[in-house]
CSV table of C-alpha atoms in Angstrom, one decimal:
chain,number,residue,atom,x,y,z
A,1,MET,CA,49.3,-211.7,-82.3
A,2,ALA,CA,49.9,-211.3,-78.6
A,3,SER,CA,46.2,-210.6,-77.9
A,4,MET,CA,45.0,-213.4,-80.1
A,5,LEU,CA,47.2,-216.0,-78.3
A,6,SER,CA,46.4,-214.6,-74.9
A,7,SER,CA,42.7,-215.1,-75.6
A,8,ARG,CA,43.2,-218.6,-77.0
A,9,LEU,CA,45.4,-219.6,-74.1
A,10,PRO,CA,44.2,-217.5,-71.2
A,11,HIS,CA,45.7,-219.9,-68.6
A,12,LEU,CA,49.1,-219.4,-70.2
A,13,SER,CA,49.1,-215.7,-70.9
A,14,SER,CA,51.2,-214.8,-67.9
A,15,LYS,CA,53.9,-217.1,-69.1
A,16,LEU,CA,54.2,-215.9,-72.7
A,17,VAL,CA,57.0,-213.7,-73.9
A,18,PHE,CA,56.5,-212.2,-77.3
A,19,PRO,CA,59.4,-211.1,-79.5
A,20,PRO,CA,59.3,-208.0,-81.8
A,21,SER,CA,56.5,-208.2,-84.4
A,22,ASN,CA,59.0,-208.1,-87.3
A,23,SER,CA,60.6,-211.4,-86.4
A,24,GLY,CA,58.2,-213.3,-88.7
A,25,SER,CA,57.2,-215.9,-86.0
A,26,THR,CA,56.3,-216.1,-82.4
A,27,VAL,CA,58.4,-217.7,-79.7
A,28,LEU,CA,56.6,-218.9,-76.6
A,29,HIS,CA,58.6,-219.3,-73.4
A,30,PHE,CA,57.1,-221.7,-70.9
A,31,THR,CA,58.4,-222.1,-67.3
A,32,SER,CA,58.8,-225.8,-66.4
A,33,LYS,CA,57.2,-226.8,-63.2
A,34,THR,CA,60.1,-229.2,-62.5
A,35,ARG,CA,63.7,-228.1,-62.2
A,36,PHE,CA,66.2,-230.7,-63.5
A,37,ASP,CA,69.9,-230.8,-62.5
A,38,GLN,CA,71.5,-229.9,-65.7
A,39,SER,CA,75.0,-229.1,-64.4
A,40,ARG,CA,76.4,-232.5,-65.5
A,41,PHE,CA,75.2,-231.8,-69.1
A,42,LYS,CA,76.7,-228.3,-69.6
A,43,CYS,CA,78.8,-228.0,-72.7
A,44,SER,CA,79.4,-225.4,-75.4
A,45,ALA,CA,78.5,-225.9,-79.0
A,46,GLY,CA,82.1,-226.9,-79.8
A,47,GLN,CA,82.1,-229.8,-77.4
A,48,THR,CA,81.0,-232.7,-79.7
A,49,GLY,CA,80.6,-235.2,-76.8
A,50,PHE,CA,77.2,-233.7,-75.8
A,51,PHE,CA,75.1,-235.7,-78.2
A,52,THR,CA,77.1,-238.9,-77.6
A,53,LYS,CA,76.5,-238.5,-73.9
A,54,LEU,CA,72.8,-237.8,-74.5
A,55,GLY,CA,72.5,-240.9,-76.7
A,56,ARG,CA,74.1,-243.0,-74.0
A,57,LEU,CA,71.8,-241.7,-71.3
A,58,LEU,CA,68.7,-242.5,-73.4
A,59,LYS,CA,70.0,-246.0,-73.9
A,60,GLU,CA,70.7,-246.5,-70.2
A,61,LYS,CA,67.2,-245.2,-69.4
A,62,ALA,CA,65.7,-247.6,-71.9
A,63,LYS,CA,67.3,-250.5,-70.1
A,64,SER,CA,65.9,-249.4,-66.8
A,65,ASP,CA,62.4,-249.0,-68.3
A,66,VAL,CA,62.3,-252.6,-69.7
A,67,GLU,CA,59.2,-253.3,-67.6
A,68,LYS,CA,57.3,-250.7,-69.6
A,69,LEU,CA,58.3,-252.3,-72.8
A,70,PHE,CA,57.3,-255.7,-71.5
A,71,SER,CA,53.8,-254.5,-70.4
A,72,GLY,CA,53.4,-252.5,-73.6
A,73,PHE,CA,53.6,-255.7,-75.8
A,74,SER,CA,51.3,-257.8,-73.6
A,75,LYS,CA,48.7,-258.2,-76.3
A,76,THR,CA,51.2,-259.5,-78.9
A,77,ARG,CA,52.8,-261.7,-76.2
A,78,ASP,CA,49.4,-263.2,-75.3
A,79,ASN,CA,48.8,-263.9,-79.0
A,80,LEU,CA,52.1,-265.7,-79.3
A,81,ALA,CA,51.6,-267.7,-76.1
A,82,VAL,CA,50.3,-270.6,-78.2
A,83,ILE,CA,53.9,-271.2,-79.3
A,84,ASP,CA,54.9,-272.2,-75.8
A,85,GLU,CA,52.0,-274.6,-75.7
A,86,LEU,CA,52.9,-276.1,-79.1
A,87,LEU,CA,56.6,-276.6,-78.1
A,88,LEU,CA,56.0,-278.0,-74.6
A,89,TYR,CA,55.3,-281.5,-75.8
A,90,TRP,CA,56.9,-281.3,-79.2
A,91,ASN,CA,58.4,-284.5,-80.7
A,92,LEU,CA,60.0,-285.2,-84.1
A,93,SER,CA,57.0,-287.0,-85.5
A,94,ASP,CA,54.8,-284.0,-84.8
A,95,THR,CA,57.1,-281.5,-86.5
A,96,ASP,CA,55.1,-280.5,-89.6
A,97,ARG,CA,51.9,-279.9,-87.6
A,98,VAL,CA,53.7,-277.9,-85.0
A,99,LEU,CA,55.5,-275.8,-87.6
A,100,ASP,CA,52.3,-275.1,-89.5
A,101,GLU,CA,50.7,-273.8,-86.3
A,102,LEU,CA,53.8,-271.8,-85.5
A,103,GLU,CA,53.6,-270.2,-88.9
A,104,GLU,CA,49.9,-269.3,-88.3
A,105,ALA,CA,50.7,-267.7,-85.0
A,106,LEU,CA,53.5,-265.5,-86.5
A,107,LEU,CA,51.2,-264.4,-89.4
A,108,VAL,CA,48.4,-263.4,-87.0
A,109,ALA,CA,51.0,-261.3,-85.1
A,110,ASP,CA,51.8,-259.6,-88.4
A,111,PHE,CA,55.3,-260.9,-88.9
A,112,GLY,CA,54.5,-261.0,-92.6
A,113,PRO,CA,54.6,-264.0,-95.0
A,114,LYS,CA,58.1,-263.4,-96.2
A,115,ILE,CA,59.7,-263.4,-92.8
A,116,THR,CA,57.4,-266.1,-91.4
A,117,ILE,CA,58.1,-268.6,-94.2
A,118,LYS,CA,61.9,-267.9,-94.0
A,119,ILE,CA,62.0,-268.6,-90.2
A,120,VAL,CA,59.7,-271.6,-90.3
A,121,GLU,CA,61.6,-273.3,-93.2
A,122,SER,CA,64.9,-272.7,-91.5
A,123,LEU,CA,63.6,-274.3,-88.4
A,124,ARG,CA,62.3,-277.3,-90.3
A,125,GLU,CA,65.6,-277.7,-92.0
A,126,ASP,CA,67.5,-277.6,-88.7
A,127,ILE,CA,65.1,-280.0,-87.0
A,128,TYR,CA,65.3,-282.7,-89.7
A,129,ALA,CA,69.1,-282.2,-89.8
A,130,GLY,CA,69.2,-283.1,-86.1
A,131,LYS,CA,70.5,-279.6,-85.1
A,132,ILE,CA,67.5,-278.9,-82.9
A,133,LYS,CA,66.3,-281.6,-80.6
A,134,SER,CA,63.8,-280.1,-78.2
A,135,GLY,CA,60.9,-277.6,-77.9
A,136,SER,CA,63.0,-275.2,-75.9
A,137,GLU,CA,65.7,-275.2,-78.5
A,138,ILE,CA,63.1,-274.4,-81.2
A,139,LYS,CA,62.1,-271.3,-79.2
A,140,SER,CA,65.7,-270.2,-78.6
A,141,VAL,CA,66.5,-270.5,-82.4
A,142,LEU,CA,63.2,-268.7,-83.2
A,143,LYS,CA,64.2,-265.8,-80.9
A,144,ARG,CA,67.7,-265.7,-82.2
A,145,SER,CA,66.5,-265.6,-85.8
A,146,ILE,CA,64.3,-262.6,-85.1
A,147,LEU,CA,67.0,-260.8,-83.2
A,148,ASP,CA,69.6,-261.4,-85.9
A,149,LEU,CA,67.2,-260.0,-88.5
A,150,LEU,CA,66.6,-256.8,-86.5
A,151,THR,CA,70.2,-256.2,-85.7
A,152,SER,CA,71.6,-257.0,-89.1
A,153,LYS,CA,69.1,-255.1,-91.2
A,154,ALA,CA,69.0,-251.9,-89.1
A,155,PRO,CA,71.5,-251.9,-86.3
A,156,LYS,CA,71.7,-248.2,-85.5
A,157,THR,CA,68.6,-247.6,-83.3
A,158,GLU,CA,70.0,-244.7,-81.3
A,159,LEU,CA,69.4,-241.1,-82.4
A,160,ARG,CA,72.2,-239.8,-84.6
A,161,LEU,CA,72.4,-236.1,-83.9
A,162,GLY,CA,75.8,-235.2,-85.5
A,163,PHE,CA,78.2,-232.7,-84.0
A,164,ARG,CA,76.7,-229.3,-84.6
A,165,LYS,CA,74.2,-227.4,-82.6
A,166,PRO,CA,71.3,-227.3,-83.0
A,167,ALA,CA,70.6,-230.8,-84.1
A,168,VAL,CA,67.4,-230.8,-86.1
A,169,ILE,CA,64.8,-233.6,-86.0
A,170,MET,CA,61.8,-233.6,-88.4
A,171,ILE,CA,58.8,-235.6,-87.4
A,172,VAL,CA,56.7,-236.8,-90.4
A,173,GLY,CA,53.7,-239.1,-91.0
A,174,VAL,CA,50.1,-239.5,-92.0
A,175,ASN,CA,47.1,-238.0,-90.2
A,176,GLY,CA,46.1,-239.7,-87.0
A,177,GLY,CA,49.2,-241.7,-86.4
A,178,GLY,CA,50.2,-239.9,-83.2
A,179,LYS,CA,52.8,-237.6,-84.8
A,180,THR,CA,52.4,-234.5,-82.6
A,181,THR,CA,52.0,-236.5,-79.4
A,182,SER,CA,55.1,-238.5,-80.2
A,183,LEU,CA,57.0,-235.2,-80.7
A,184,GLY,CA,55.8,-234.0,-77.4
A,185,LYS,CA,56.9,-237.2,-75.6
A,186,LEU,CA,60.2,-237.1,-77.3
A,187,ALA,CA,60.7,-233.5,-76.2
A,188,ASN,CA,59.9,-234.6,-72.7
A,189,ARG,CA,62.4,-237.4,-72.7
A,190,LEU,CA,65.2,-235.3,-74.2
A,191,LYS,CA,64.5,-232.3,-71.9
A,192,ARG,CA,64.7,-234.6,-68.9
A,193,GLU,CA,68.2,-235.7,-69.9
A,194,GLY,CA,69.4,-232.1,-69.9
A,195,ALA,CA,69.0,-231.0,-73.5
A,196,LYS,CA,67.8,-227.5,-74.3
A,197,ILE,CA,64.8,-228.0,-76.7
A,198,LEU,CA,63.0,-225.7,-79.1
A,199,LEU,CA,59.8,-226.9,-80.7
A,200,ALA,CA,58.7,-225.8,-84.2
A,201,ALA,CA,55.0,-225.9,-85.0
A,202,GLY,CA,55.4,-226.7,-88.7
A,203,ASP,CA,52.0,-228.3,-89.0
A,204,THR,CA,50.3,-225.2,-90.5
A,205,PHE,CA,47.6,-227.2,-92.2
A,206,ARG,CA,45.6,-228.6,-89.2
A,207,ALA,CA,43.9,-225.9,-87.2
A,208,ALA,CA,44.4,-227.5,-83.8
A,209,ALA,CA,48.0,-228.7,-84.3
A,210,SER,CA,49.7,-225.6,-83.1
A,211,ASP,CA,47.4,-225.5,-80.0
A,212,GLN,CA,48.3,-229.1,-79.3
A,213,LEU,CA,52.0,-228.5,-79.5
A,214,GLU,CA,51.7,-225.4,-77.3
A,215,ILE,CA,50.2,-227.6,-74.6
A,216,TRP,CA,53.1,-230.0,-75.0
A,217,ALA,CA,55.5,-227.0,-74.7
A,218,GLU,CA,53.9,-226.0,-71.4
A,219,ARG,CA,54.0,-229.6,-70.1
A,220,THR,CA,57.7,-230.1,-70.9
A,221,GLY,CA,58.9,-226.5,-70.2
A,222,CYS,CA,60.2,-226.1,-73.8
A,223,GLU,CA,60.1,-223.0,-76.0
A,224,ILE,CA,58.1,-223.1,-79.2
A,225,VAL,CA,58.0,-221.2,-82.5
A,226,VAL,CA,54.6,-220.9,-84.1
A,227,ALA,CA,53.3,-219.3,-87.3
A,228,GLU,CA,52.4,-215.6,-86.9
A,229,LYS,CA,49.8,-215.6,-89.6
A,230,GLU,CA,47.3,-218.1,-91.0
A,231,LYS,CA,48.3,-220.2,-94.0
A,232,ALA,CA,52.0,-219.6,-93.3
A,233,LYS,CA,54.4,-221.9,-95.1
A,234,ALA,CA,55.7,-224.8,-93.1
A,235,SER,CA,59.2,-224.3,-94.4
A,236,SER,CA,59.1,-220.7,-93.2
A,237,VAL,CA,58.1,-221.6,-89.7
A,238,ILE,CA,60.6,-224.4,-89.4
A,239,SER,CA,63.5,-222.4,-90.9
A,240,GLN,CA,62.7,-219.5,-88.5
A,241,ALA,CA,62.8,-222.0,-85.6
A,242,VAL,CA,66.2,-223.5,-86.7
A,243,LYS,CA,67.6,-219.9,-87.1
A,244,ARG,CA,66.6,-219.1,-83.5
A,245,GLY,CA,67.9,-222.4,-82.3
A,246,LYS,CA,71.3,-221.6,-83.8
A,247,GLU,CA,71.3,-218.0,-82.5
A,248,GLU,CA,70.2,-218.8,-79.0
A,249,GLY,CA,72.2,-221.9,-78.3
A,250,PHE,CA,69.5,-224.6,-78.3
A,251,ASP,CA,70.7,-228.2,-78.4
A,252,ILE,CA,67.9,-229.7,-80.5
A,253,VAL,CA,65.1,-228.3,-82.6
A,254,LEU,CA,62.1,-230.7,-82.9
A,255,CYS,CA,60.0,-229.9,-86.0
A,256,ASP,CA,56.4,-230.9,-86.3
A,257,THR,CA,55.0,-231.2,-89.9
A,258,SER,CA,51.5,-231.5,-91.4
A,259,GLY,CA,50.1,-235.0,-91.5
A,260,ARG,CA,49.6,-236.1,-95.1
A,261,LEU,CA,48.6,-239.2,-97.0
A,262,HIS,CA,51.6,-240.7,-98.8
A,263,THR,CA,49.6,-240.4,-102.0
A,264,ASN,CA,49.3,-236.6,-101.8
A,265,TYR,CA,52.2,-235.6,-103.9
A,266,SER,CA,51.9,-231.8,-103.4
A,267,LEU,CA,52.0,-232.2,-99.6
A,268,MET,CA,54.9,-234.7,-99.9
A,269,GLU,CA,56.8,-232.1,-101.9
A,270,GLU,CA,56.3,-229.6,-99.0
A,271,LEU,CA,58.4,-231.9,-96.9
A,272,VAL,CA,61.2,-231.7,-99.4
A,273,SER,CA,61.0,-227.9,-99.2
A,274,CYS,CA,61.2,-228.1,-95.4
A,275,LYS,CA,64.2,-230.3,-95.6
A,276,LYS,CA,66.0,-228.0,-98.0
A,277,ALA,CA,65.2,-224.9,-95.9
A,278,VAL,CA,66.8,-226.5,-92.8
A,279,SER,CA,69.9,-227.7,-94.7
A,280,LYS,CA,70.6,-224.1,-95.7
A,281,ILE,CA,70.8,-222.9,-92.1
A,282,VAL,CA,72.7,-225.8,-90.4
A,283,THR,CA,75.1,-228.0,-92.5
A,284,GLY,CA,74.1,-231.6,-92.4
A,285,ALA,CA,70.6,-230.9,-91.0
A,286,PRO,CA,68.0,-232.3,-90.6
A,287,ASN,CA,70.0,-234.9,-88.6
A,288,GLU,CA,67.0,-237.2,-88.3
A,289,ILE,CA,63.7,-237.6,-90.2
A,290,LEU,CA,61.5,-239.8,-88.1
A,291,LEU,CA,58.5,-241.3,-89.6
A,292,VAL,CA,55.6,-242.0,-87.2
A,293,LEU,CA,53.6,-245.1,-88.0
A,294,ASP,CA,50.4,-246.4,-86.3
A,295,GLY,CA,51.2,-249.9,-85.0
A,296,THR,CA,47.6,-250.9,-85.0
A,297,THR,CA,47.6,-250.8,-88.8
A,298,GLY,CA,50.1,-253.7,-88.9
A,299,LEU,CA,51.5,-254.5,-92.4
A,300,ASN,CA,49.3,-251.8,-93.9
A,301,MET,CA,52.0,-249.3,-92.8
A,302,LEU,CA,54.5,-250.6,-95.3
A,303,PRO,CA,53.3,-248.6,-98.4
A,304,GLN,CA,53.3,-245.4,-96.3
A,305,ALA,CA,56.8,-246.0,-95.1
A,306,ARG,CA,58.1,-246.8,-98.6
A,307,GLU,CA,56.6,-243.6,-100.1
A,308,PHE,CA,57.9,-241.3,-97.3
A,309,ASN,CA,61.3,-242.9,-97.6
A,310,GLU,CA,61.5,-242.4,-101.3
A,311,VAL,CA,60.5,-238.7,-101.1
A,312,VAL,CA,62.4,-237.4,-98.0
A,313,GLY,CA,64.8,-240.2,-97.0
A,314,VAL,CA,63.5,-241.5,-93.6
A,315,THR,CA,66.3,-242.1,-91.1
A,316,GLY,CA,64.2,-243.8,-88.4
A,317,LEU,CA,60.8,-245.0,-87.3
A,318,ILE,CA,58.5,-244.3,-84.4
A,319,LEU,CA,55.9,-247.0,-84.0
A,320,THR,CA,52.9,-245.9,-81.9
A,321,LYS,CA,49.9,-247.5,-80.2
A,322,LEU,CA,51.6,-250.9,-79.9
A,323,ASP,CA,50.2,-251.4,-76.4
A,324,GLY,CA,46.7,-251.5,-78.0
A,325,SER,CA,47.6,-254.0,-80.7
A,326,ALA,CA,48.4,-257.7,-80.9
A,327,ARG,CA,50.3,-257.0,-84.1
A,328,GLY,CA,53.8,-256.3,-82.7
A,329,GLY,CA,55.3,-258.5,-85.4
A,330,CYS,CA,55.0,-255.5,-87.7
A,331,VAL,CA,58.1,-254.1,-86.0
A,332,VAL,CA,60.1,-257.0,-87.6
A,333,SER,CA,58.3,-256.7,-90.9
A,334,VAL,CA,59.0,-253.0,-91.4
A,335,VAL,CA,62.7,-253.4,-90.6
A,336,ASP,CA,63.1,-256.4,-92.9
A,337,GLU,CA,61.3,-254.7,-95.8
A,338,LEU,CA,62.9,-251.3,-95.6
A,339,GLY,CA,66.1,-251.6,-93.6
A,340,ILE,CA,65.1,-248.5,-91.6
A,341,PRO,CA,65.7,-248.7,-87.9
A,342,VAL,CA,62.9,-248.4,-85.3
A,343,LYS,CA,64.2,-245.8,-82.9
A,344,PHE,CA,61.2,-245.4,-80.6
A,345,VAL,CA,58.0,-247.4,-79.8
A,346,GLY,CA,54.9,-246.1,-78.1
A,347,VAL,CA,53.7,-248.5,-75.5
A,348,GLY,CA,51.2,-246.5,-73.5
A,349,GLU,CA,49.4,-243.2,-73.2
A,350,GLY,CA,51.6,-241.7,-70.5
A,351,VAL,CA,54.2,-239.0,-71.1
A,352,ASP,CA,57.0,-241.4,-70.4
A,353,ASP,CA,55.6,-244.2,-72.6
A,354,LEU,CA,57.7,-243.4,-75.7
A,355,GLN,CA,60.5,-245.9,-75.3
A,356,PRO,CA,63.9,-246.1,-77.1
A,357,PHE,CA,63.8,-249.3,-79.1
A,358,ASN,CA,66.1,-252.1,-78.1
A,359,ALA,CA,65.9,-255.2,-80.3
A,360,GLU,CA,66.9,-257.7,-77.6
A,361,GLU,CA,64.4,-256.4,-75.1
A,362,PHE,CA,61.7,-256.4,-77.8
A,363,VAL,CA,62.3,-260.1,-78.6
A,364,ASN,CA,62.2,-260.9,-74.9
A,365,ALA,CA,59.0,-259.0,-74.4
A,366,ILE,CA,57.1,-260.9,-77.1
A,367,PHE,CA,58.7,-264.3,-76.4
A,368,PRO,CA,59.4,-264.4,-72.7
């Protein structure tokens, strides 16, 4: 195993530490190029405040990164700019035409027919009842309606990592949605906030997946558990990683899984096996099952999300590639349809461009 990996990753071979061959998996130790001051994060497994503090730090960081979120939704914002033009010279006699065009703009941005009709008809009612008397008031009510929907349907957008170490996060999704990349970016963000992270290369189906995750481990200075033999079971690799995480005092184990179509029932059942294997090692784990969805697919992501949720019980969503799409309204649609919170959004290709989701900042980003 050592010689095989050294030949595959010659530039990393001096950094690899191999455990005894009877361990059933390989743990790669990467030395981070950047040293972070972790003294203020030190705590033992019994100190339950660690994950609370980590969640708060992520939230604070998200607020300071609001400009990234704003720029990431530029295409959706440009698409919706027609609304400002419509409302600038709005008058009561023009209401029906303006609302029809508003409805069209929301549908083009993938808010979905159900939400769009609900919002537009509510605005129409308030306008004719004399509750709304200007174009600026229409926009304010529109923004408030969307914000209320997001915060009432799925208010808990922060990671919920429980009180036992290690917390376990499973990343699931279809092929090509950005699953492994999202995991790497999430590892980077958590590591920078002082968490000790172990990666689990549970995608044993795609040949290059393990290599890709090893590169992310090197970039982030995290350790990684990979399959020791070909065609290893994903549940075996992930359970081995969680065991090591428990024994060696890791804060969080991030588990990659094989990409699969939501219609492939045998592979979907494999996720159930992974979930069961983890729960036998750490009570209450996995703490999060995050579904990665490609934002460029818009409303087409809904059938995927429903199926994954029915099979494994999705606790949160990561919406990727939103910077390359004008269909940011799908964020609202998926929350409304499923009641599952969006926890992170991908708004760029950089390592820091996976942003914790904040409903108010999202609404301000698409309706400035």
